[in-house]
Short mmCIF file of C-alpha atoms in Angstrom, two decimals:
data_model
loop_
_atom_site.label_atom_id
_atom_site.label_comp_id
_atom_site.label_asym_id
_atom_site.label_seq_id
_atom_site.Cartn_x
_atom_site.Cartn_y
_atom_site.Cartn_z
CA MET L 616 37.72 -39.27 3.84
CA THR L 617 40.12 -38.43 1.03
CA THR L 618 37.77 -39.83 -1.58
CA LEU L 619 34.88 -37.68 -0.31
CA GLN L 620 36.97 -34.49 -0.43
CA GLU L 621 38.16 -35.19 -3.95
CA THR L 622 34.59 -35.83 -5.06
CA ILE L 623 33.16 -32.65 -3.55
CA ARG L 624 35.91 -30.15 -4.37
CA PRO L 625 35.58 -30.13 -8.18
CA GLN L 626 31.78 -29.67 -7.86
CA ALA L 627 32.26 -26.73 -5.53
CA LYS L 628 34.69 -25.06 -7.93
CA SER L 629 32.30 -25.68 -10.80
CA GLY L 630 29.45 -24.12 -8.82
CA GLU L 631 31.58 -21.09 -7.93
CA TRP L 632 32.50 -20.49 -11.57
CA LYS L 633 28.87 -20.78 -12.62
CA ALA L 634 27.86 -18.20 -10.01
CA ILE L 635 30.59 -15.82 -11.21
CA VAL L 636 29.52 -16.22 -14.84
CA VAL L 637 25.86 -15.57 -13.93
CA LEU L 638 26.80 -12.42 -11.99
CA ILE L 639 28.87 -11.12 -14.89
CA LEU L 640 25.98 -11.73 -17.28
CA LEU L 641 23.57 -9.95 -14.91
CA ILE L 642 25.65 -6.77 -14.61
CA PRO L 643 24.05 -5.08 -17.68
CA VAL L 644 20.59 -6.00 -16.37
CA LEU L 645 21.21 -4.84 -12.79
CA TRP L 646 22.48 -1.48 -13.98
CA SER L 647 19.95 -0.98 -16.75
CA PRO L 648 17.68 2.08 -16.39
CA PRO L 649 14.40 0.06 -16.23
CA PHE L 650 15.76 -2.16 -13.46
CA LEU L 651 17.11 0.76 -11.43
CA PHE L 652 13.84 2.66 -11.99
CA ARG L 653 11.77 -0.20 -10.55
CA ILE L 654 14.10 -1.10 -7.68
CA PHE L 655 14.98 2.36 -6.39
CA LEU L 656 12.42 4.85 -7.65
CA PHE L 657 8.94 3.69 -8.70
CA GLN L 658 7.32 0.27 -8.54
CA PRO L 659 4.17 -0.52 -10.55
CA PHE L 660 1.15 -2.18 -8.95
CA ASN L 661 -2.31 -3.10 -10.20
CA ILE L 662 -5.44 -2.67 -8.10
CA PRO L 663 -7.25 -6.04 -7.63
CA SER L 664 -10.13 -4.97 -5.35
CA GLY L 665 -12.55 -2.12 -4.70
CA SER L 666 -11.43 -1.30 -1.14
CA MET L 667 -10.03 2.10 -2.24
CA THR L 668 -12.96 3.11 -4.48
CA PRO L 669 -13.48 5.80 -5.67
CA THR L 670 -9.81 6.88 -5.47
CA LEU L 671 -8.52 3.62 -6.94
CA VAL L 672 -10.68 1.07 -8.74
CA VAL L 673 -10.23 -2.43 -10.12
CA GLY L 674 -8.31 -2.11 -13.37
CA ASP L 675 -6.11 0.79 -12.27
CA TYR L 676 -2.33 0.52 -12.57
CA VAL L 677 -0.35 2.78 -10.27
CA PHE L 678 3.20 3.83 -9.49
CA ALA L 679 4.41 3.77 -5.87
CA ALA L 680 7.35 6.07 -5.07
CA LYS L 681 9.74 3.82 -3.14
CA TYR L 682 12.00 6.68 -2.07
CA ALA L 683 9.19 8.60 -0.33
CA TYR L 684 9.66 6.93 3.07
CA GLY L 685 13.17 5.54 2.72
CA TYR L 686 14.26 1.99 1.99
CA GLY L 687 13.68 -1.06 4.17
CA ARG L 688 13.17 -4.80 4.05
CA TYR L 689 10.08 -4.64 1.86
CA SER L 690 11.52 -2.11 -0.58
CA PHE L 691 13.38 -4.78 -2.53
CA PRO L 692 12.35 -8.22 -3.79
CA PHE L 693 13.89 -11.21 -2.04
CA ALA L 694 15.41 -9.05 0.73
CA PRO L 695 16.69 -11.17 3.66
CA SER L 696 14.43 -11.40 6.71
CA TRP L 697 17.12 -10.15 9.11
CA ILE L 698 17.01 -6.62 7.65
CA SER L 699 15.34 -4.15 10.02
CA GLY L 700 14.78 -0.40 10.01
CA ARG L 701 14.86 1.88 7.00
CA PHE L 702 17.55 3.89 5.27
CA ARG L 703 16.65 7.60 4.82
CA ALA L 704 13.48 6.93 6.79
CA ALA L 705 10.56 9.37 6.66
CA GLU L 706 7.06 9.07 8.08
CA PRO L 707 3.96 9.23 5.89
CA GLU L 708 1.62 12.19 6.20
CA TYR L 709 -2.12 12.29 6.82
CA GLY L 710 -3.97 11.29 3.68
CA ASP L 711 -1.08 9.54 1.92
CA VAL L 712 -2.10 6.49 -0.12
CA VAL L 713 0.54 3.91 0.73
CA VAL L 714 1.65 0.42 -0.26
CA PHE L 715 2.76 -1.76 2.65
CA ARG L 716 2.85 -5.23 4.18
CA THR L 717 1.02 -6.18 7.38
CA PRO L 718 2.73 -7.99 10.26
CA LYS L 719 0.24 -10.84 9.93
CA ASN L 720 0.80 -11.35 6.19
CA THR L 721 4.13 -10.08 4.90
CA SER L 722 3.73 -11.82 1.53
CA VAL L 723 0.95 -9.54 0.26
CA ASP L 724 1.13 -5.87 -0.77
CA TYR L 725 -1.78 -3.75 0.48
CA VAL L 726 -2.82 -0.24 -0.51
CA LYS L 727 -4.77 2.00 1.88
CA ARG L 728 -4.90 5.60 3.10
CA VAL L 729 -3.03 6.81 6.19
CA VAL L 730 -5.37 8.49 8.70
CA GLY L 731 -3.46 8.00 11.95
CA LEU L 732 0.15 8.56 13.01
CA PRO L 733 2.02 7.62 16.23
CA GLY L 734 0.21 8.89 19.31
CA ASP L 735 -3.07 9.60 17.50
CA ARG L 736 -6.38 8.42 18.91
CA ILE L 737 -8.60 6.94 16.19
CA GLN L 738 -12.26 5.93 16.29
CA MET L 739 -15.22 5.50 13.94
CA ARG L 740 -18.62 6.79 15.08
CA GLN L 741 -21.65 6.27 12.84
CA GLY L 742 -19.35 6.03 9.85
CA GLN L 743 -17.42 9.21 10.59
CA LEU L 744 -13.70 9.28 11.30
CA ILE L 745 -12.83 10.71 14.73
CA LEU L 746 -9.20 11.84 14.98
CA ASN L 747 -7.91 12.82 18.42
CA ASP L 748 -11.50 13.19 19.67
CA ARG L 749 -12.46 15.57 16.86
CA PRO L 750 -14.62 14.54 13.88
CA ALA L 751 -12.78 14.79 10.58
CA THR L 752 -14.32 17.48 8.41
CA ARG L 753 -16.57 16.01 5.74
CA VAL L 754 -19.02 17.39 3.19
CA ALA L 755 -21.76 15.35 1.53
CA LEU L 756 -21.47 14.91 -2.24
CA LYS L 757 -24.00 13.65 -4.78
CA ALA L 758 -24.85 9.96 -4.30
CA VAL L 759 -23.83 7.53 -7.03
CA ALA L 760 -24.96 4.10 -8.18
CA ALA L 761 -23.57 1.56 -5.75
CA GLY L 762 -22.99 -1.20 -8.28
CA SER L 763 -20.68 -4.14 -7.64
CA THR L 764 -18.34 -1.98 -5.55
CA CYS L 765 -20.81 -2.12 -2.69
CA GLY L 766 -22.15 -5.61 -3.36
CA VAL L 767 -25.80 -4.47 -3.21
CA ASP L 768 -28.74 -4.25 -5.61
CA ASP L 769 -28.10 -2.55 -8.95
CA GLY L 770 -30.58 0.20 -8.17
CA ALA L 771 -29.05 1.06 -4.80
CA LYS L 772 -27.27 4.36 -4.20
CA ALA L 773 -24.04 4.94 -2.29
CA ARG L 774 -23.36 8.15 -0.44
CA ARG L 775 -20.08 10.01 -1.00
CA TRP L 776 -18.22 12.34 1.34
CA ARG L 777 -15.43 14.82 0.80
CA GLU L 778 -13.25 14.16 3.86
CA THR L 779 -10.48 16.54 4.94
CA LEU L 780 -7.77 15.80 7.49
CA PRO L 781 -6.01 18.33 9.76
CA ASN L 782 -3.11 18.86 7.33
CA GLY L 783 -5.49 19.76 4.49
CA ALA L 784 -5.39 16.39 2.70
CA SER L 785 -8.78 16.00 1.02
CA TYR L 786 -10.29 13.04 -0.81
CA VAL L 787 -13.62 11.30 -1.50
CA THR L 788 -14.89 8.32 0.47
CA LEU L 789 -17.71 5.92 -0.37
CA ASP L 790 -20.46 5.06 2.13
CA CYS L 791 -22.36 2.00 0.93
CA VAL L 792 -24.64 1.30 3.89
CA ASP L 793 -25.72 2.96 7.11
CA ASN L 794 -24.47 1.41 10.33
CA GLY L 795 -22.05 -0.89 8.55
CA TYR L 796 -19.92 -3.43 10.38
CA TYR L 797 -17.00 -1.01 10.83
CA ASP L 798 -19.03 2.21 11.22
CA ASN L 799 -18.66 2.14 15.02
CA THR L 800 -15.43 1.02 16.66
CA ASP L 801 -13.48 1.25 19.86
CA ALA L 802 -10.95 4.07 20.22
CA TYR L 803 -7.42 3.01 19.24
CA THR L 804 -4.20 4.81 20.13
CA VAL L 805 -1.52 4.39 17.48
CA PRO L 806 1.71 3.07 19.07
CA PRO L 807 5.17 4.51 18.34
CA GLY L 808 6.64 3.46 15.01
CA HIS L 809 3.24 2.55 13.52
CA PHE L 810 0.41 4.12 11.51
CA PHE L 811 -3.33 3.53 11.06
CA VAL L 812 -4.95 3.01 7.64
CA LEU L 813 -8.46 3.00 6.18
CA GLY L 814 -9.82 2.13 2.77
CA ASP L 815 -11.77 4.90 1.02
CA ASN L 816 -14.58 2.39 0.43
CA ARG L 817 -15.36 2.42 4.12
CA ASP L 818 -17.92 -0.40 4.19
CA ASN L 819 -15.88 -2.78 2.03
CA SER L 820 -12.32 -2.53 3.24
CA THR L 821 -10.29 -4.75 5.54
CA ASP L 822 -7.99 -2.30 7.30
CA SER L 823 -6.68 -1.17 10.69
CA ARG L 824 -10.17 -1.22 12.19
CA LEU L 825 -9.95 -5.02 12.22
CA MET L 826 -7.38 -5.44 14.97
CA SER L 827 -7.43 -9.23 15.07
CA THR L 828 -6.24 -9.73 11.49
CA PHE L 829 -4.86 -6.34 10.39
CA GLY L 830 -4.35 -3.69 13.05
CA PHE L 831 -1.63 -1.06 13.23
CA VAL L 832 1.03 -1.13 10.50
CA PRO L 833 4.74 -0.77 11.39
CA MET L 834 6.60 2.03 9.63
CA ASP L 835 9.23 -0.53 8.63
CA ASN L 836 6.60 -2.34 6.53
CA LEU L 837 6.16 0.56 4.12
CA VAL L 838 6.89 -0.09 0.45
CA GLY L 839 6.08 3.32 -1.02
CA ARG L 840 3.59 6.12 -1.62
CA VAL L 841 1.12 5.84 -4.48
CA THR L 842 1.61 8.89 -6.68
CA ARG L 843 -0.04 8.32 -10.04
CA ILE L 844 -2.42 6.14 -12.03
CA PHE L 845 -0.45 5.45 -15.21
CA TRP L 846 -2.93 3.06 -16.87
CA SER L 847 -6.50 1.92 -16.33
CA LEU L 848 -8.89 -0.57 -17.94
CA ASP L 849 -12.65 -0.68 -17.50
CA GLU L 850 -14.74 -3.80 -16.93
CA GLU L 851 -14.71 -4.58 -20.66
CA GLY L 852 -10.93 -4.30 -20.82
CA GLU L 853 -11.04 -0.97 -22.66
CA PRO L 854 -8.69 1.91 -21.74
CA HIS L 855 -10.12 4.16 -19.05
CA MET L 856 -8.16 7.28 -20.04
CA GLU L 857 -10.01 9.76 -17.84
CA ARG L 858 -8.65 8.01 -14.75
CA LEU L 859 -5.00 8.64 -15.58
CA GLY L 860 -3.19 11.15 -13.40
CA LYS L 861 -2.14 11.97 -9.88
CA VAL L 862 -3.58 10.21 -6.83
CA TRP L 863 -4.82 12.47 -4.04
#
């Protein structure tokens, strides 16, 4: 018994001193402007898929404002799992492009657009968003080449719509095919403390319409609001300067 205590105690003290030294060395890093900027204000993300085309495309790099909805478990890297709720909490608004985690996969950051808030009734009918039993206002725009974003023939065209939500948020959505898999859904009522998201590429987005694997997103799973594209590269790896700017 005595021998075991004498063997362990010096190791414990050594480990404690090492931890103290590491913390002291980290102080300049933890309080450096770049670190504070990323942890508390804006976090950079890159866009790996076309689910938010044409608003965000593969090759875009964006900033998400972490302070927009308050701070919670997913606001900080390596936050302990017992943290719940959010400090300085605020709800997203219709049309916000948000970064979040889903309840079914909390290890992956997703980016989608908020179209439903607590108490809202959401449905898709023939590809059109129905919000609280009223069709969202939309205006047809000029069709564009579908390309790889839609996964169809090179010569195919994709329709575009200018969609406007009740609060005036307006953005462009992509319609690759008629009567797509998610173009007609059941009606879903958003529960308290949750929101409903869609990808702007409506026929190629896994989002809240797929209840079995995605569904409603808890407010506590918010990471931040996408505010700006700060860098973008095209398919050849060349700068895509015309894409830089605010995200609507």
